[in-house]
Tab-separated table of C-alpha atoms in Angstrom:
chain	number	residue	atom	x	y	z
A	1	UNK	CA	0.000	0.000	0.000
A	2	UNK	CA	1.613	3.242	-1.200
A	3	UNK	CA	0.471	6.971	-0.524
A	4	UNK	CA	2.627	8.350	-2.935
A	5	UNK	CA	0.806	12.011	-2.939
A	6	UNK	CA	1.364	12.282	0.847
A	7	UNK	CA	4.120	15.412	0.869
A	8	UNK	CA	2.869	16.752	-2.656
A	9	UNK	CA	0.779	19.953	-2.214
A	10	UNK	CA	2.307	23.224	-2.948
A	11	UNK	CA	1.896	24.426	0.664
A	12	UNK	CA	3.659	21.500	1.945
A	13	UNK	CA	6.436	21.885	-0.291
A	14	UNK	CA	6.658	25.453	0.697
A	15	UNK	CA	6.699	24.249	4.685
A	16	UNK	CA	9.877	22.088	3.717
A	17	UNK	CA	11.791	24.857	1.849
A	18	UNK	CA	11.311	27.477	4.791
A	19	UNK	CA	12.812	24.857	7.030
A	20	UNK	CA	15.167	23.524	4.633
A	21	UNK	CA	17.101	27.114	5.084
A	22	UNK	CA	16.236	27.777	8.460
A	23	UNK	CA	18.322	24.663	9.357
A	24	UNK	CA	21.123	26.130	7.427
A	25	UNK	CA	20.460	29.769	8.865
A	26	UNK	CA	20.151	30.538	4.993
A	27	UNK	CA	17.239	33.063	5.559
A	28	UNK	CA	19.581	36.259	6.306
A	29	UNK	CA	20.424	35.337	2.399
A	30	UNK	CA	16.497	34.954	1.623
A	31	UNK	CA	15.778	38.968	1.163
A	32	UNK	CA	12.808	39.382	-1.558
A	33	UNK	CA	15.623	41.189	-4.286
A	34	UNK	CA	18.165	38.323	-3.840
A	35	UNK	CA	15.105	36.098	-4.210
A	36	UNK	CA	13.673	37.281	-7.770
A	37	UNK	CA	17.364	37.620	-8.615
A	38	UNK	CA	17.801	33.838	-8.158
A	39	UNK	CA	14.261	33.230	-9.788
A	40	UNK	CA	15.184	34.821	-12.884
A	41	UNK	CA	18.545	32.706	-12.994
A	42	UNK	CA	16.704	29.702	-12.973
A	43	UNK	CA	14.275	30.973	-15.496
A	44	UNK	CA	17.012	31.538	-17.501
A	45	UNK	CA	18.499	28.111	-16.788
A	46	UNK	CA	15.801	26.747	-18.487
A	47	UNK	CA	15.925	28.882	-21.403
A	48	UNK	CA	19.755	27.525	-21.896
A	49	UNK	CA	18.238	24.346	-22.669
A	50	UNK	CA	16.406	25.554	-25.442
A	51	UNK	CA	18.439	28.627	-26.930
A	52	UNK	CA	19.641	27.239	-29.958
A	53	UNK	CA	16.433	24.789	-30.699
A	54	UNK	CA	13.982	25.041	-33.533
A	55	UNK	CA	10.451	25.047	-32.710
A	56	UNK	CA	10.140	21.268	-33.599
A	57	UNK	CA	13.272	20.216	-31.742
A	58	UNK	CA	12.027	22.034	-28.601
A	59	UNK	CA	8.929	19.850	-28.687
A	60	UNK	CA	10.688	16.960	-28.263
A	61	UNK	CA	12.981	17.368	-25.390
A	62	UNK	CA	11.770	14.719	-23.046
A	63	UNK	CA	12.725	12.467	-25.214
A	64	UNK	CA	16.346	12.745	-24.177
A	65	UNK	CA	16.878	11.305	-20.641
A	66	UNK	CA	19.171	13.268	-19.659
A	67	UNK	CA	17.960	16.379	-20.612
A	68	UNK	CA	14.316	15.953	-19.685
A	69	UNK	CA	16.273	15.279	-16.167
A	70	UNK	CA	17.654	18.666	-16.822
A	71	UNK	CA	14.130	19.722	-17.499
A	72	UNK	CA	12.799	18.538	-14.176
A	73	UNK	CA	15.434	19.965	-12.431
A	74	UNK	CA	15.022	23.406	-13.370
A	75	UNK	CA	11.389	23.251	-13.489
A	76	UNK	CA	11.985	22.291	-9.674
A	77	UNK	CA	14.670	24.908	-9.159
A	78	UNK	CA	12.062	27.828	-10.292
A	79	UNK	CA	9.452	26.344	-8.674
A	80	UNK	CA	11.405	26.098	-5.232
A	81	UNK	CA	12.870	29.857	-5.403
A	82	UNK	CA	8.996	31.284	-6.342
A	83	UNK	CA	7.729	29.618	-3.131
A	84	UNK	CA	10.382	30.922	-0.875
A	85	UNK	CA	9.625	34.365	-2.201
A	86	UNK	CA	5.598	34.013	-1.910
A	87	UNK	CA	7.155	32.347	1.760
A	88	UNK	CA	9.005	35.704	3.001
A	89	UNK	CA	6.660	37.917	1.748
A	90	UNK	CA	3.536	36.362	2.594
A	91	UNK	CA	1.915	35.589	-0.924
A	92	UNK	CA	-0.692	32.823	-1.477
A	93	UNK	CA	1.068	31.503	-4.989
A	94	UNK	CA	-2.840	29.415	-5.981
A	95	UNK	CA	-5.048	32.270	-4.755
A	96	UNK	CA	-2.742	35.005	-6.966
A	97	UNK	CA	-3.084	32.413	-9.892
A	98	UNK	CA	-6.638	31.684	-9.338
A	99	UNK	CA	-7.066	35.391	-9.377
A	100	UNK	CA	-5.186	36.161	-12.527
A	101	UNK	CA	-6.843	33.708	-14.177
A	102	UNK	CA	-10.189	34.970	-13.826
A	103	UNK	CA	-9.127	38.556	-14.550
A	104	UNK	CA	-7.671	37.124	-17.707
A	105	UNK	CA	-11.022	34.941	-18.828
A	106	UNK	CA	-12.885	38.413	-18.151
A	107	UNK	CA	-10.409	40.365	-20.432
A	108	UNK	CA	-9.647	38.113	-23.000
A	109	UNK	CA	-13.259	36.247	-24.329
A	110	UNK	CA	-12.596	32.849	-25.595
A	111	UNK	CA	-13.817	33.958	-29.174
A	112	UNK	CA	-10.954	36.339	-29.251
A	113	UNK	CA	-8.287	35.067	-31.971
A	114	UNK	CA	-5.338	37.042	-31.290
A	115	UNK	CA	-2.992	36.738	-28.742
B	1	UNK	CA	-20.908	28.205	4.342
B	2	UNK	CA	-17.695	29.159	2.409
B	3	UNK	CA	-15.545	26.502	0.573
B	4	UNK	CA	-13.158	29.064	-0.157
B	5	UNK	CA	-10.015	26.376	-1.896
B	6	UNK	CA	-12.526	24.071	-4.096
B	7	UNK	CA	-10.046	25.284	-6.809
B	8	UNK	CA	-6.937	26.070	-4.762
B	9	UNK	CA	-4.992	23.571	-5.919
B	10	UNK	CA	-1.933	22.953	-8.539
B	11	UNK	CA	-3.615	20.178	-10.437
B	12	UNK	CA	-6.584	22.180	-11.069
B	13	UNK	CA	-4.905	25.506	-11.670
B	14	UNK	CA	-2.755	23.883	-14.300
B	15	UNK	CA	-6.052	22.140	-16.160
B	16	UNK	CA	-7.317	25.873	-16.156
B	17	UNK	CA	-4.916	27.306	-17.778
B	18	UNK	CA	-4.506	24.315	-20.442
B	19	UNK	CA	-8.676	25.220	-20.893
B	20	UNK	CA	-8.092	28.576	-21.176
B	21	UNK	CA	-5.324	28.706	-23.941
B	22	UNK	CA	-7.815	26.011	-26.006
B	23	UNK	CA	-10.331	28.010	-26.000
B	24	UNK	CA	-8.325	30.774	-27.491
B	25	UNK	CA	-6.760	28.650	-29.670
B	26	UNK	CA	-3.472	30.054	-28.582
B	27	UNK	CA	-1.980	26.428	-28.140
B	28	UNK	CA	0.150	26.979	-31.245
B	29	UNK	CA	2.330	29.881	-29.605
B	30	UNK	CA	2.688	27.054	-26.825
B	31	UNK	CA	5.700	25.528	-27.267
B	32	UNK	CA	8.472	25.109	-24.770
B	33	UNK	CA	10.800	27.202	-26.426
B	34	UNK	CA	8.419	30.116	-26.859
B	35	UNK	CA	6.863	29.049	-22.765
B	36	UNK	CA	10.531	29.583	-21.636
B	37	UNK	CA	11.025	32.948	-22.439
B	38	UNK	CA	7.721	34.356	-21.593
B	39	UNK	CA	8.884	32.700	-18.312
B	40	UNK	CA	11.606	34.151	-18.107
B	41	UNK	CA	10.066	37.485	-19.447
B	42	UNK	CA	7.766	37.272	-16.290
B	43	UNK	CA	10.260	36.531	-13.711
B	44	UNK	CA	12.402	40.065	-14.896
B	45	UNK	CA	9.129	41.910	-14.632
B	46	UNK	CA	9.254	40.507	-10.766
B	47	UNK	CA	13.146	41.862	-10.656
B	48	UNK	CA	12.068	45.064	-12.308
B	49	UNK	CA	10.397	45.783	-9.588
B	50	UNK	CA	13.266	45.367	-6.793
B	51	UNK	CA	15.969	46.604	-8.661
B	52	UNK	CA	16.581	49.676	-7.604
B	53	UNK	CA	15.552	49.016	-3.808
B	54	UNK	CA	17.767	48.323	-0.386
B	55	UNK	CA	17.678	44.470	0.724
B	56	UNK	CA	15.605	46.363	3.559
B	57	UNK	CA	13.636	48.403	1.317
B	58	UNK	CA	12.796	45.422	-0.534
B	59	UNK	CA	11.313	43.437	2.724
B	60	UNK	CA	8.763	46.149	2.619
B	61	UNK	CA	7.096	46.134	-0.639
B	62	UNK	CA	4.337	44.734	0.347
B	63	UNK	CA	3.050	47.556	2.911
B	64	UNK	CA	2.773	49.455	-0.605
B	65	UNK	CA	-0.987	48.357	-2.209
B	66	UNK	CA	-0.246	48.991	-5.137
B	67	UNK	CA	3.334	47.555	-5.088
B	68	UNK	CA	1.714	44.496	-3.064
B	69	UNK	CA	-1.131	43.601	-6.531
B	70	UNK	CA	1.828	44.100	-8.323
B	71	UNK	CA	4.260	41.084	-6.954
B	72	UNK	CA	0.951	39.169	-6.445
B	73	UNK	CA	0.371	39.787	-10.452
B	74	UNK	CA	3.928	38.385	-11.640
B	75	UNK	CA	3.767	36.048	-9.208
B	76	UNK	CA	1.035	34.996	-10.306
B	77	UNK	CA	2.485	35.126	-13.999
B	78	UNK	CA	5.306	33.285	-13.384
B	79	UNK	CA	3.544	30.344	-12.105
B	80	UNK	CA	1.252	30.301	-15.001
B	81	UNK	CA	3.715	29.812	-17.281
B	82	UNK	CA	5.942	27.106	-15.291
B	83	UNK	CA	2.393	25.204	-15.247
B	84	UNK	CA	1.796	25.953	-18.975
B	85	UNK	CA	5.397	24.130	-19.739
B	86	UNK	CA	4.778	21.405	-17.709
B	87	UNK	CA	1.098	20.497	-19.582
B	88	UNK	CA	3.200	21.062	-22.550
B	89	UNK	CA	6.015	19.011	-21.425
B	90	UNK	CA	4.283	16.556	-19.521
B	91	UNK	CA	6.307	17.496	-16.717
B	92	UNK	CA	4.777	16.340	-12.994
B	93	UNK	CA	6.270	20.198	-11.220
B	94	UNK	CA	5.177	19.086	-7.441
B	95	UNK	CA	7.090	15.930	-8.136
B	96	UNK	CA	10.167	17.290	-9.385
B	97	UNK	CA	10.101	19.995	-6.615
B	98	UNK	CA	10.200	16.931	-3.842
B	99	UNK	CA	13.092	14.814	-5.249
B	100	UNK	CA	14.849	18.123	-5.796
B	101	UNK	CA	14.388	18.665	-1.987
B	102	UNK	CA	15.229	15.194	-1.114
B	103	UNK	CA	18.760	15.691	-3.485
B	104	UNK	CA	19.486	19.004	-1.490
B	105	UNK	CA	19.032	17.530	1.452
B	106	UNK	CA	21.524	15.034	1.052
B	107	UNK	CA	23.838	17.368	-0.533
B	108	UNK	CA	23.790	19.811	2.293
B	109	UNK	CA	23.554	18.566	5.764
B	110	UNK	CA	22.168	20.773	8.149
B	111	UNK	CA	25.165	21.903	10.051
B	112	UNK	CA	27.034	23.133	6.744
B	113	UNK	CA	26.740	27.195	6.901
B	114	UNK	CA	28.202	28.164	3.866
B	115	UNK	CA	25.851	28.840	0.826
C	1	UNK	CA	30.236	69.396	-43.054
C	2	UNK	CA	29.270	67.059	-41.114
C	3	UNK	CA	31.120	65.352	-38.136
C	4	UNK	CA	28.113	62.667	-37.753
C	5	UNK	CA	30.647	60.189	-35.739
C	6	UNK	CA	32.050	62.352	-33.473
C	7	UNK	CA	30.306	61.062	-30.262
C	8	UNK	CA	30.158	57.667	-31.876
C	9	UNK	CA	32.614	55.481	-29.546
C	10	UNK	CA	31.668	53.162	-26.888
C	11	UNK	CA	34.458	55.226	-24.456
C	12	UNK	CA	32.385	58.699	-25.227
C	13	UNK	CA	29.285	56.749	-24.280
C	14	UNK	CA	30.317	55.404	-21.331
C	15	UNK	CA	31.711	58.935	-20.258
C	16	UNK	CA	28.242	60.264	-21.109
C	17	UNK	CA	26.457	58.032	-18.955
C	18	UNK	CA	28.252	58.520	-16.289
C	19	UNK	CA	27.963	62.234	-16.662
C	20	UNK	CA	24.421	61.944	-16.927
C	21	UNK	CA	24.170	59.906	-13.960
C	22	UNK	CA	26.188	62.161	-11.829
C	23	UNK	CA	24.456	65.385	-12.411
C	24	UNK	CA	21.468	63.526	-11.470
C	25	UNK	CA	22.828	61.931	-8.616
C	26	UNK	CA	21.602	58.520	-9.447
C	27	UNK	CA	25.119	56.475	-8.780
C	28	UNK	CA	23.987	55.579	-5.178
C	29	UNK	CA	21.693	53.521	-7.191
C	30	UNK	CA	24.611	52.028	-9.439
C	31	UNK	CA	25.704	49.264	-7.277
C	32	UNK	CA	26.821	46.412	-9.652
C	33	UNK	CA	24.301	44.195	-8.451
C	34	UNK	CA	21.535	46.365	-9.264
C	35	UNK	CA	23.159	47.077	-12.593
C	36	UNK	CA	23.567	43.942	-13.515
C	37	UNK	CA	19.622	43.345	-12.673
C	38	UNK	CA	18.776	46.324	-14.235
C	39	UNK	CA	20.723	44.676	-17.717
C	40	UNK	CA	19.017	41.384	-17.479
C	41	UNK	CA	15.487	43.177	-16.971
C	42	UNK	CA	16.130	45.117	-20.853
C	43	UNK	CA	17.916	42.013	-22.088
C	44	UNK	CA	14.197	40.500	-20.971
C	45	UNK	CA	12.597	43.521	-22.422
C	46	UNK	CA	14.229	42.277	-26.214
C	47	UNK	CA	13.285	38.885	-25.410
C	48	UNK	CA	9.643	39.900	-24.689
C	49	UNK	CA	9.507	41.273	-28.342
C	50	UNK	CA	10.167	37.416	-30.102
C	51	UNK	CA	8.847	35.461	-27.753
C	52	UNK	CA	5.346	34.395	-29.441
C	53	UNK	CA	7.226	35.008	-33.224
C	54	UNK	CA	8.041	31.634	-35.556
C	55	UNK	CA	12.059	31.962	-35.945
C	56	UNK	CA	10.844	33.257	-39.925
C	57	UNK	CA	8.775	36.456	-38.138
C	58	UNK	CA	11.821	37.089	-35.997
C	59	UNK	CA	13.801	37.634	-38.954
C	60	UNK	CA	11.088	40.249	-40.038
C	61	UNK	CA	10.883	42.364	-37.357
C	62	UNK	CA	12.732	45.201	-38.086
C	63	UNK	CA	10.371	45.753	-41.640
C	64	UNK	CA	7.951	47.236	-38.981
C	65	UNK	CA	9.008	50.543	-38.222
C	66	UNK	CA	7.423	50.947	-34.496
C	67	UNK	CA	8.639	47.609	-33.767
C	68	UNK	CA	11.771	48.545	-35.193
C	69	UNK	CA	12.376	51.795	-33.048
C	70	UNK	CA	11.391	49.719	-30.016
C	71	UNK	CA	14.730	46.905	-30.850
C	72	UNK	CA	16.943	49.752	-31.205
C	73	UNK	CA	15.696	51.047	-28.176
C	74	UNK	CA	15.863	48.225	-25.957
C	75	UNK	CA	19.419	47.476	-27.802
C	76	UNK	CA	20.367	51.179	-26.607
C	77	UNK	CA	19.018	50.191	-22.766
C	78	UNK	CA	20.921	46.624	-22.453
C	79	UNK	CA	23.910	48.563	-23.670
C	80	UNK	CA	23.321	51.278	-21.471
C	81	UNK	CA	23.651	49.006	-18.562
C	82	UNK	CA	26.340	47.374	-19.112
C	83	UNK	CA	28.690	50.095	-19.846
C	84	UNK	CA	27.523	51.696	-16.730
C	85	UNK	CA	28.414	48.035	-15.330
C	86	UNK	CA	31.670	48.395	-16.371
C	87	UNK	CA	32.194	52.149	-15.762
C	88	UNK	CA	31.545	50.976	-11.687
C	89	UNK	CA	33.710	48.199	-11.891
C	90	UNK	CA	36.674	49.328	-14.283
C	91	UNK	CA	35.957	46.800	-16.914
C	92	UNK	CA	37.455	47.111	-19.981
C	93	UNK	CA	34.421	45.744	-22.453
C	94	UNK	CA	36.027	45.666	-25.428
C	95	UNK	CA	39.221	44.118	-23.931
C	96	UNK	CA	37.256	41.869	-22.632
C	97	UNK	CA	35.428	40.667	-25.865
C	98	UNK	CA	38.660	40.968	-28.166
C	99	UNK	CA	40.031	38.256	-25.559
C	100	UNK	CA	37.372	36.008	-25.255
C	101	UNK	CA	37.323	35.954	-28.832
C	102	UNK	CA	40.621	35.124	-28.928
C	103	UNK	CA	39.808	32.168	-26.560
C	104	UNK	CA	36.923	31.032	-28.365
C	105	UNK	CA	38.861	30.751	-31.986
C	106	UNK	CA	41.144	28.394	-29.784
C	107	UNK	CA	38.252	26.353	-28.424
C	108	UNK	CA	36.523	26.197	-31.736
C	109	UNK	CA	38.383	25.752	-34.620
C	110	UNK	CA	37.360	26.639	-37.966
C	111	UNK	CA	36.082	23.327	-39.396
C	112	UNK	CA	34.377	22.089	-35.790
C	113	UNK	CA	30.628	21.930	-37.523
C	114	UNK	CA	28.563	21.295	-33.673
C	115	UNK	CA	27.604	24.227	-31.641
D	1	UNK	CA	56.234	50.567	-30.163
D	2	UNK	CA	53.080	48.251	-29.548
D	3	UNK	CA	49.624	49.355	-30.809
D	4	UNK	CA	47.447	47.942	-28.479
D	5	UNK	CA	43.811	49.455	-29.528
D	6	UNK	CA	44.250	48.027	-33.779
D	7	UNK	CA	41.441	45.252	-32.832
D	8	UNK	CA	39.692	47.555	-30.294
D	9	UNK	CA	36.652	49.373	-32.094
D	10	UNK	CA	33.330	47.958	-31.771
D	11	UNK	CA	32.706	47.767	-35.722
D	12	UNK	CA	35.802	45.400	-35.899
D	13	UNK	CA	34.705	43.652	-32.986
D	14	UNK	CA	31.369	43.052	-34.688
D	15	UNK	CA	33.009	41.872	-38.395
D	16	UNK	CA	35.517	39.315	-36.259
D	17	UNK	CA	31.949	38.049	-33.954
D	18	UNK	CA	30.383	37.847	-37.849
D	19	UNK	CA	33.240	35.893	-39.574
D	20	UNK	CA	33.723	33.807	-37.038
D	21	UNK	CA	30.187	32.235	-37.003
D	22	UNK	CA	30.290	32.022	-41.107
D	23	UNK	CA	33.931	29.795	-40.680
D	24	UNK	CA	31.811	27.628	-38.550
D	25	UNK	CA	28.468	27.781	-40.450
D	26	UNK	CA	26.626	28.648	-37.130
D	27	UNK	CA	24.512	31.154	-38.508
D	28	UNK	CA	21.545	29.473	-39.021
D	29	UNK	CA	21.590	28.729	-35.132
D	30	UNK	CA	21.609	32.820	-35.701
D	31	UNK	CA	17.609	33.694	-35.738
D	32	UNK	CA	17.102	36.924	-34.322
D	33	UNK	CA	14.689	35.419	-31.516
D	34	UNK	CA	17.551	33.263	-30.801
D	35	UNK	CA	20.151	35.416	-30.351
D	36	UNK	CA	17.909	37.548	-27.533
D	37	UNK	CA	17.262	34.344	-25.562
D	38	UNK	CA	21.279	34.041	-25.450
D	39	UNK	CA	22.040	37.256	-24.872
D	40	UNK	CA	19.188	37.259	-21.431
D	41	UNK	CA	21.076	34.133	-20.866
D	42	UNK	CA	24.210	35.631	-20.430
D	43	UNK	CA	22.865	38.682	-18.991
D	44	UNK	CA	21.762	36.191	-15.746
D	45	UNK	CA	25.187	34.500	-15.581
D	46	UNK	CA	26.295	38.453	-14.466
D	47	UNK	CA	23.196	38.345	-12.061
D	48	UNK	CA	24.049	34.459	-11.052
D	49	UNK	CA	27.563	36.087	-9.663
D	50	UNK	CA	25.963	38.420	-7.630
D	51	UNK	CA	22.479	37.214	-6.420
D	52	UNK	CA	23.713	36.429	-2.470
D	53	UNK	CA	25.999	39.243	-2.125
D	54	UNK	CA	25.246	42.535	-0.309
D	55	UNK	CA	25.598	45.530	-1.959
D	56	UNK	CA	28.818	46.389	-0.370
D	57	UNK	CA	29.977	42.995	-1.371
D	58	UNK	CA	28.982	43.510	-4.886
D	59	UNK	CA	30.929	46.600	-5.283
D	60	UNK	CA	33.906	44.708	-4.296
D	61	UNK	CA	33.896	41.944	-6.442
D	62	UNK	CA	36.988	42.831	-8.880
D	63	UNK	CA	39.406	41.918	-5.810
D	64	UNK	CA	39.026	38.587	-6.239
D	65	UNK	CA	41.232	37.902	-9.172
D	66	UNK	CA	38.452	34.327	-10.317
D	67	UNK	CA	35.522	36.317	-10.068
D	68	UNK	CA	37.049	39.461	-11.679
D	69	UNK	CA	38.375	36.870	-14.638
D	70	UNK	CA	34.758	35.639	-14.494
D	71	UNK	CA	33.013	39.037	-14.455
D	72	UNK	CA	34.751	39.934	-17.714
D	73	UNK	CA	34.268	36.983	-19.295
D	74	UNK	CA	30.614	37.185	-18.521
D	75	UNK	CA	30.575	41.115	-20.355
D	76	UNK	CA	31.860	39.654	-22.943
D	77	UNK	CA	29.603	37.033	-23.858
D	78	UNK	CA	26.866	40.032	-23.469
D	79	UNK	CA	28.408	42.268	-25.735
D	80	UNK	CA	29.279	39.464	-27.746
D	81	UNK	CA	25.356	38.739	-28.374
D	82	UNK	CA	24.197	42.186	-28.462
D	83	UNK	CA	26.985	42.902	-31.504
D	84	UNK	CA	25.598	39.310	-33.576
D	85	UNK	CA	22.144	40.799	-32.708
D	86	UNK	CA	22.624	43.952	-34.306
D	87	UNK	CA	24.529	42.663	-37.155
D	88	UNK	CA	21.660	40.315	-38.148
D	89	UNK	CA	18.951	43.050	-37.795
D	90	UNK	CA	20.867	45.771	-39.368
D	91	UNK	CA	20.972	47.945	-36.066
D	92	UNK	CA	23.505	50.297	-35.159
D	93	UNK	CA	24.133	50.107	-31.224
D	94	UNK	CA	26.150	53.000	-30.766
D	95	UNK	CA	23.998	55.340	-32.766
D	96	UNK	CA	20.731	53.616	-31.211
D	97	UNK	CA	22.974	54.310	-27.674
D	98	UNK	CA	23.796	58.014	-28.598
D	99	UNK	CA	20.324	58.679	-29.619
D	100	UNK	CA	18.318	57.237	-26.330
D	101	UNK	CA	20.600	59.280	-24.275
D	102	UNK	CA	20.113	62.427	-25.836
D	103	UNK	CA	16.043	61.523	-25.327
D	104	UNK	CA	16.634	60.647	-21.974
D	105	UNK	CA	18.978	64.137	-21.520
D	106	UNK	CA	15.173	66.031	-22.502
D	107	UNK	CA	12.741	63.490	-20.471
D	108	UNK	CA	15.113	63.897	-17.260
D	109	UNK	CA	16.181	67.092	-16.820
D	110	UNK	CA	19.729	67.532	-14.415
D	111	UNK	CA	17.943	69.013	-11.441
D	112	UNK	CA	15.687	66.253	-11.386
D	113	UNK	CA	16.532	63.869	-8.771
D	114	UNK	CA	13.728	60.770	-8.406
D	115	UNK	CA	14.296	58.070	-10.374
């Protein structure tokens, strides 16, 4: 009997980060600027994977082992350093989402064609 | 009677979104090359707006309203574009988030104090 | 007569920034780490123009004219930055590019075909 | 008698960047969307070096003879991409340069001092 799904809610995840650096006494390093700064890195990380790609060969990344592992790792990486921000300044990530997304379905009507 | 986080969660966030862009048909601009760097475009517009501010001035943004629907709003933005590449990618972003935690834990033990 | 290239060298620029920036006393701002933010924010700025266009529209995008004026624009911004990056930290730019060229016609010769 | 600035103009900087992708056929990795992506990915490898630091720390980052080395190295892969942009869109940087500073000379007057 497995319960795979146990530690894997976004507010979880963000419980284990925040004490991930406390036990390192990495917070004093965790300021909002140095945050986004290390957001945008990773960001960027992932766009090094795909710099040079065509359309077509972007599409198929995953097919490559090692670089859908690369993938997954930087996914994670952004992920991780988003959370810590939302964590020091006291942002609800879903609820800003969930927001944005029905400010968007407002503004944009799904019979609008162009982006 | 409230049930205020019916749609608070990742899963369900993510299957918005992938809606959302079908029923614009704007799934043709959605490939992971082009999802990158409007990812990457989003997380800047989160350093644009701590770039010019003190670490201390930048643990008070959000005592600014204005400043505060702002970070929410990228935040926000950022997230819906690391979900967007996942649908696209078929990448599982709560999952890669824990084993990335698991690796840094093993990589750096609690006592170490240098980032 | 005409002396259209008078101001036209990167050391006149660079002086000209950093006249500009003095009479408005904005160098207190010009730590290099905000610098160096503020030049990945316009670098993001450039990307934000290509990032829904096929590689064959990117190639187009100068036939536009106010799309046009906004490249050379955000060209003239990520510049900008990082000459006032250098003017802070006494970084010789084009030394530094005629070197690493020098390194990289080492690294890669001629007839190496793989990026 | 050395002449140490031959090489050092950014128009012959440019032609080398140019010829030196043609010897190795790499310009049809050369899009003008992909270029942009590299040159914000280059852009955060300067932010990557300074993302924990202070900003008293940042300002003394040339001491350290490795991250000086790396510093420049990092300008120069900017530059590097901002030169192979222009040359495949036909833009002139330092006349795009000299031009947004004399708008931003009018916009913000000297005696201004918010920025």
């Amino acid at each position: 009997m497995t319960e795979p799904d146990l530690d894997l809610d976004l507010a979880t995840l963000q419980r284990r980060l925040a004490d991930f650096a406390a036990a390192r006494d990495w917070q004093r390093y965790h300021t909002p600027k140095n945050l986004v700064a290390a957001l945008s890195v990773e960001a960027s990380e992932l766009v090094e994977i795909f710099q040079w790609l065509t359309p077509e060969e972007s599409a198929r990344v995953m097919e490559d082992a090692e670089t859908a592992h690369r993938v997954r790792d930087e996914v994670a990486d952004v992920l991780a350093y988003l959370l810590q921000l939302c964590e020091v300044l006291g942002v609800d990530a879903l609820a800003a989402l969930d927001a944005k997304i029905d400010r968007n379905e407002r503004r944009f009507p799904p019979d609008m064609r162009v982006e």
